[in-house]
PDB file of C-alpha atoms and ligand atoms in Angstrom:
ATOM      1  CA  MET A   1     121.579  77.780 111.765  1.00 42.00           C
ATOM      2  CA  SER A   2     119.558  76.610 108.762  1.00 58.00           C
ATOM      3  CA  VAL A   3     120.519  77.616 105.243  1.00 63.00           C
ATOM      4  CA  ARG A   4     119.846  81.213 104.305  1.00 80.00           C
ATOM      5  CA  GLU A   5     118.376  81.137 100.781  1.00 97.00           C
ATOM      6  CA  ARG A   6     117.219  83.474  98.054  1.00 98.00           C
ATOM      7  CA  THR A   7     114.110  83.136  95.912  1.00 98.00           C
ATOM      8  CA  PHE A   8     112.631  84.940  92.924  1.00 99.00           C
ATOM      9  CA  LEU A   9     109.169  86.471  93.296  1.00 99.00           C
ATOM     10  CA  MET A  10     107.296  88.384  90.625  1.00 99.00           C
ATOM     11  CA  VAL A  11     104.087  90.394  90.761  1.00 99.00           C
ATOM     12  CA  LYS A  12     102.533  89.584  87.370  1.00 98.00           C
ATOM     13  CA  PRO A  13     100.792  92.155  85.107  1.00 99.00           C
ATOM     14  CA  ASP A  14      97.398  91.483  86.751  1.00 98.00           C
ATOM     15  CA  GLY A  15      98.852  92.243  90.196  1.00 98.00           C
ATOM     16  CA  VAL A  16     100.376  95.514  88.985  1.00 99.00           C
ATOM     17  CA  LYS A  17      97.114  96.574  87.290  1.00 98.00           C
ATOM     18  CA  ARG A  18      95.108  95.680  90.401  1.00 98.00           C
ATOM     19  CA  GLN A  19      97.480  97.817  92.538  1.00 98.00           C
ATOM     20  CA  LEU A  20      98.481  94.868  94.731  1.00 99.00           C
ATOM     21  CA  ILE A  21     102.292  95.330  94.633  1.00 99.00           C
ATOM     22  CA  GLY A  22     102.283  96.857  98.111  1.00 98.00           C
ATOM     23  CA  ASN A  23      99.953  94.188  99.484  1.00 98.00           C
ATOM     24  CA  VAL A  24     102.303  91.419  98.297  1.00 99.00           C
ATOM     25  CA  VAL A  25     105.432  93.162  99.588  1.00 98.00           C
ATOM     26  CA  THR A  26     103.784  93.889 102.949  1.00 98.00           C
ATOM     27  CA  ARG A  27     102.911  90.222 103.476  1.00 98.00           C
ATOM     28  CA  LEU A  28     106.484  89.069 102.888  1.00 98.00           C
ATOM     29  CA  GLU A  29     107.975  91.886 104.972  1.00 98.00           C
ATOM     30  CA  ALA A  30     105.598  91.150 107.848  1.00 97.00           C
ATOM     31  CA  LYS A  31     106.625  87.481 107.709  1.00 96.00           C
ATOM     32  CA  GLY A  32     110.224  88.524 108.356  1.00 96.00           C
ATOM     33  CA  LEU A  33     111.649  87.948 104.880  1.00 97.00           C
ATOM     34  CA  LYS A  34     114.236  90.351 103.497  1.00 97.00           C
ATOM     35  CA  LEU A  35     113.793  92.150 100.164  1.00 98.00           C
ATOM     36  CA  VAL A  36     117.217  92.299  98.493  1.00 98.00           C
ATOM     37  CA  ALA A  37     116.358  93.338  94.898  1.00 98.00           C
ATOM     38  CA  MET A  38     113.345  94.813  93.102  1.00 98.00           C
ATOM     39  CA  LYS A  39     112.584  96.350  89.704  1.00 98.00           C
ATOM     40  CA  MET A  40     109.610  97.113  87.446  1.00 98.00           C
ATOM     41  CA  MET A  41     110.028  95.897  83.882  1.00 98.00           C
ATOM     42  CA  GLN A  42     108.149  94.582  80.861  1.00 98.00           C
ATOM     43  CA  ILE A  43     109.239  91.065  79.882  1.00 98.00           C
ATOM     44  CA  ALA A  44     110.202  90.461  76.229  1.00 98.00           C
ATOM     45  CA  PRO A  45     108.594  87.390  74.571  1.00 98.00           C
ATOM     46  CA  GLU A  46     111.942  85.554  74.273  1.00 98.00           C
ATOM     47  CA  MET A  47     112.620  86.027  77.973  1.00 98.00           C
ATOM     48  CA  ALA A  48     109.085  84.909  78.862  1.00 98.00           C
ATOM     49  CA  GLU A  49     109.569  81.713  76.869  1.00 98.00           C
ATOM     50  CA  GLN A  50     112.828  81.095  78.697  1.00 98.00           C
ATOM     51  CA  HIS A  51     111.270  81.757  82.102  1.00 98.00           C
ATOM     52  CA  TYR A  52     108.320  79.440  81.433  1.00 98.00           C
ATOM     53  CA  GLY A  53     110.327  76.925  79.328  1.00 98.00           C
ATOM     54  CA  GLU A  54     109.080  73.965  81.402  1.00 98.00           C
ATOM     55  CA  HIS A  55     105.533  74.656  80.131  1.00 98.00           C
ATOM     56  CA  LYS A  56     106.369  74.785  76.417  1.00 98.00           C
ATOM     57  CA  GLY A  57     103.918  72.627  74.432  1.00 97.00           C
ATOM     58  CA  LYS A  58     101.159  72.798  77.059  1.00 98.00           C
ATOM     59  CA  PRO A  59      97.757  74.123  75.914  1.00 98.00           C
ATOM     60  CA  PHE A  60      98.025  77.269  78.065  1.00 98.00           C
ATOM     61  CA  PHE A  61     101.610  78.141  77.017  1.00 98.00           C
ATOM     62  CA  ASN A  62     100.877  80.706  74.285  1.00 98.00           C
ATOM     63  CA  GLY A  63      98.262  82.458  76.414  1.00 98.00           C
ATOM     64  CA  LEU A  64     100.668  82.497  79.345  1.00 98.00           C
ATOM     65  CA  ILE A  65     103.421  84.139  77.276  1.00 98.00           C
ATOM     66  CA  GLU A  66     100.959  86.682  75.871  1.00 98.00           C
ATOM     67  CA  PHE A  67      99.690  87.477  79.356  1.00 98.00           C
ATOM     68  CA  ILE A  68     103.049  87.746  81.126  1.00 98.00           C
ATOM     69  CA  THR A  69     104.355  90.126  78.414  1.00 98.00           C
ATOM     70  CA  SER A  70     101.137  92.209  78.330  1.00 98.00           C
ATOM     71  CA  GLY A  71     102.224  94.834  80.857  1.00 98.00           C
ATOM     72  CA  PRO A  72     104.815  95.668  83.488  1.00 99.00           C
ATOM     73  CA  VAL A  73     105.739  93.194  86.203  1.00 99.00           C
ATOM     74  CA  VAL A  74     107.657  93.724  89.436  1.00 99.00           C
ATOM     75  CA  ALA A  75     110.603  91.343  89.784  1.00 99.00           C
ATOM     76  CA  MET A  76     112.034  90.750  93.253  1.00 99.00           C
ATOM     77  CA  VAL A  77     114.587  88.693  95.133  1.00 98.00           C
ATOM     78  CA  TRP A  78     113.778  87.753  98.750  1.00 98.00           C
ATOM     79  CA  GLU A  79     116.096  86.233 101.300  1.00 97.00           C
ATOM     80  CA  GLY A  80     115.553  84.178 104.442  1.00 95.00           C
ATOM     81  CA  ASP A  81     115.855  80.719 105.956  1.00 93.00           C
ATOM     82  CA  ASN A  82     114.102  78.199 103.670  1.00 96.00           C
ATOM     83  CA  VAL A  83     112.659  81.155 101.779  1.00 98.00           C
ATOM     84  CA  VAL A  84     111.883  79.190  98.569  1.00 98.00           C
ATOM     85  CA  GLU A  85     109.397  76.884 100.276  1.00 98.00           C
ATOM     86  CA  MET A  86     108.115  79.612 102.583  1.00 98.00           C
ATOM     87  CA  VAL A  87     107.247  81.965  99.710  1.00 98.00           C
ATOM     88  CA  ARG A  88     105.455  79.151  97.846  1.00 98.00           C
ATOM     89  CA  THR A  89     103.385  78.554 100.998  1.00 98.00           C
ATOM     90  CA  LEU A  90     102.571  82.263 101.327  1.00 98.00           C
ATOM     91  CA  ILE A  91     101.573  82.403  97.612  1.00 98.00           C
ATOM     92  CA  GLY A  92      99.242  79.384  97.773  1.00 98.00           C
ATOM     93  CA  ALA A  93      98.118  76.881  95.134  1.00 98.00           C
ATOM     94  CA  THR A  94      98.347  77.648  91.396  1.00 98.00           C
ATOM     95  CA  ASP A  95      94.541  77.577  91.119  1.00 98.00           C
ATOM     96  CA  PRO A  96      93.321  80.421  93.360  1.00 98.00           C
ATOM     97  CA  ARG A  97      90.054  78.557  93.939  1.00 98.00           C
ATOM     98  CA  LYS A  98      92.095  75.875  95.710  1.00 98.00           C
ATOM     99  CA  ALA A  99      94.532  78.233  97.435  1.00 98.00           C
ATOM    100  CA  GLY A 100      93.941  78.422 101.173  1.00 98.00           C
ATOM    101  CA  PRO A 101      92.713  81.506 102.989  1.00 98.00           C
ATOM    102  CA  GLY A 102      95.591  83.606 104.228  1.00 98.00           C
ATOM    103  CA  THR A 103      97.595  82.970 101.063  1.00 98.00           C
ATOM    104  CA  ILE A 104      98.122  85.646  98.404  1.00 98.00           C
ATOM    105  CA  ARG A 105      96.215  83.736  95.709  1.00 98.00           C
ATOM    106  CA  GLY A 106      93.616  82.437  98.185  1.00 98.00           C
ATOM    107  CA  ASP A 107      92.843  85.907  99.462  1.00 98.00           C
ATOM    108  CA  LEU A 108      93.187  88.001  96.317  1.00 98.00           C
ATOM    109  CA  ALA A 109      92.653  85.987  93.107  1.00 98.00           C
ATOM    110  CA  VAL A 110      89.943  83.841  91.488  1.00 98.00           C
ATOM    111  CA  PHE A 111      91.397  82.447  88.245  1.00 97.00           C
ATOM    112  CA  THR A 112      94.488  80.331  87.408  1.00 98.00           C
ATOM    113  CA  GLY A 113      95.414  82.464  84.391  1.00 97.00           C
ATOM    114  CA  LYS A 114      95.398  85.581  86.589  1.00 98.00           C
ATOM    115  CA  ASN A 115      96.908  84.368  89.835  1.00 98.00           C
ATOM    116  CA  LEU A 116      98.868  87.551  90.605  1.00 98.00           C
ATOM    117  CA  VAL A 117     102.313  86.255  91.501  1.00 99.00           C
ATOM    118  CA  HIS A 118     105.090  83.873  90.528  1.00 99.00           C
ATOM    119  CA  GLY A 119     107.442  82.255  93.022  1.00 99.00           C
ATOM    120  CA  SER A 120     110.367  79.894  92.335  1.00 98.00           C
ATOM    121  CA  ASP A 121     109.469  76.243  92.974  1.00 98.00           C
ATOM    122  CA  SER A 122     112.960  75.018  94.018  1.00 98.00           C
ATOM    123  CA  THR A 123     116.398  76.365  94.885  1.00 98.00           C
ATOM    124  CA  GLU A 124     117.534  75.388  91.347  1.00 98.00           C
ATOM    125  CA  SER A 125     114.663  77.348  89.752  1.00 98.00           C
ATOM    126  CA  ALA A 126     115.390  80.263  92.088  1.00 98.00           C
ATOM    127  CA  HIS A 127     119.022  80.353  90.978  1.00 98.00           C
ATOM    128  CA  ARG A 128     118.056  80.211  87.289  1.00 98.00           C
ATOM    129  CA  GLU A 129     115.285  82.811  87.595  1.00 98.00           C
ATOM    130  CA  ILE A 130     117.379  85.260  89.622  1.00 98.00           C
ATOM    131  CA  ASN A 131     120.108  85.046  86.953  1.00 98.00           C
ATOM    132  CA  LEU A 132     117.534  85.522  84.185  1.00 98.00           C
ATOM    133  CA  PHE A 133     115.842  88.564  85.726  1.00 98.00           C
ATOM    134  CA  PHE A 134     118.872  90.160  87.394  1.00 98.00           C
ATOM    135  CA  PRO A 135     121.774  89.425  84.995  1.00 98.00           C
ATOM    136  CA  GLU A 136     123.287  92.756  86.025  1.00 97.00           C
ATOM    137  CA  GLY A 137     123.284  91.733  89.695  1.00 95.00           C
ATOM    138  CA  GLY A 138     122.036  94.571  91.879  1.00 94.00           C
ATOM    139  CA  ILE A 139     121.184  92.258  94.737  1.00 97.00           C
ATOM    140  CA  TYR A 140     121.860  93.918  98.073  1.00 97.00           C
ATOM    141  CA  GLU A 141     123.333  92.618 101.289  1.00 95.00           C
ATOM    142  CA  TYR A 142     122.275  94.308 104.493  1.00 95.00           C
ATOM    143  CA  MET A 143     121.162  93.414 108.002  1.00 92.00           C
ATOM    144  CA  LEU A 144     117.644  93.812 109.288  1.00 91.00           C
ATOM    145  CA  PRO A 145     117.624  95.111 112.871  1.00 87.00           C
ATOM    146  CA  VAL A 146     114.903  92.534 113.622  1.00 86.00           C
ATOM    147  CA  GLU A 147     116.995  89.527 112.532  1.00 85.00           C
ATOM    148  CA  SER A 148     118.024  88.685 116.091  1.00 86.00           C
ATOM    149  CA  SER A 149     114.334  88.624 117.023  1.00 89.00           C
ATOM    150  CA  LEU A 150     113.419  86.399 114.065  1.00 87.00           C
ATOM    151  CA  TYR A 151     116.085  83.719 114.259  1.00 83.00           C
ATOM    152  CA  ASP A 152     117.547  81.717 117.114  1.00 78.00           C
ATOM    153  CA  GLU A 153     121.191  82.513 116.617  1.00 65.00           C
TER     154      GLU A 153
HETATM  155  P1  IDP B   1     102.924  78.112  89.599  1.00 71.36           P
HETATM  156  O1  IDP B   1     102.873  79.549  89.114  1.00 71.36           O
HETATM  157  O2  IDP B   1     102.037  77.913  90.805  1.00 71.36           O
HETATM  158  O3  IDP B   1     104.331  77.604  89.800  1.00 71.36           O
HETATM  159  P2  IDP B   1     102.845  76.488  87.184  1.00 71.36           P
HETATM  160  O4  IDP B   1     102.219  75.140  87.094  1.00 71.36           O
HETATM  161  O5  IDP B   1     104.334  76.552  87.161  1.00 71.36           O
HETATM  162  O6  IDP B   1     102.246  77.218  88.467  1.00 71.36           O
HETATM  163  O7  IDP B   1     102.268  77.345  85.974  1.00 71.36           O
HETATM  164  C1  IDP B   1     102.812  78.610  85.674  1.00 71.36           C
HETATM  165  C2  IDP B   1     101.685  79.579  85.422  1.00 71.36           C
HETATM  166  O8  IDP B   1     100.981  79.201  84.234  1.00 71.36           O
HETATM  167  C3  IDP B   1     100.614  79.624  86.507  1.00 71.36           C
HETATM  168  O9  IDP B   1     100.952  80.464  87.587  1.00 71.36           O
HETATM  169  C4  IDP B   1      99.421  80.137  85.738  1.00 71.36           C
HETATM  170  O10 IDP B   1      99.495  81.556  85.588  1.00 71.36           O
HETATM  171  C5  IDP B   1      99.621  79.504  84.392  1.00 71.36           C
HETATM  172  N1  IDP B   1      98.867  78.241  84.293  1.00 71.36           N
HETATM  173  C6  IDP B   1      99.190  77.054  84.822  1.00 71.36           C
HETATM  174  N2  IDP B   1      98.270  76.120  84.536  1.00 71.36           N
HETATM  175  C7  IDP B   1      97.338  76.748  83.798  1.00 71.36           C
HETATM  176  C8  IDP B   1      96.115  76.309  83.195  1.00 71.36           C
HETATM  177  O11 IDP B   1      95.702  75.151  83.287  1.00 71.36           O
HETATM  178  N3  IDP B   1      95.410  77.270  82.534  1.00 71.36           N
HETATM  179  C9  IDP B   1      95.827  78.555  82.409  1.00 71.36           C
HETATM  180  N4  IDP B   1      96.974  78.999  82.964  1.00 71.36           N
HETATM  181  C10 IDP B   1      97.731  78.111  83.643  1.00 71.36           C
HETATM  182 MG1   MG B   2     105.829  77.160  88.428  1.00 71.36          MG
END
């Protein structure tokens, strides 16, 4: 059995306003990933700066903080084998013009500053981001009836 992981996925304000929450969730559900936490919220500037701390000082940083705090987002935790890498693959490249067809950004977005979703880039980032967005916990454990059809175990 490979390692069952968790990752943080967020539908950004552009995705909420474009009514693509369901589209994003459907793609991950259809893949066989398990949704274990979800909430709609508006991110405070301090939290946004913490979340995107690695980009502080870059030319797009201020615009990114303004954008990510501009409206509600949907924060989620997904679980599955190698889910961190798998979700990044399903999301596609940061620049939607370079994101492959079949990916969320490749299929649904056209501009880097409005690329619909965020996904953790490593297990360390996932751990940090899940703690930042779900400090109260509220992450559920349950079995999917399809798990025996998804995994060889
Ligand atoms: P990622 O979301 O694919 O992990 P990062 O490089 O971590 O991409 O950048 C975080 C977010 O900052 C991107 O999703 C995008 O919204 C925004 N961003 C990154 N690079 C640029 C840029 O060159 N111009 C404008 N926005 C950018
Ligand atoms: Mg990133």
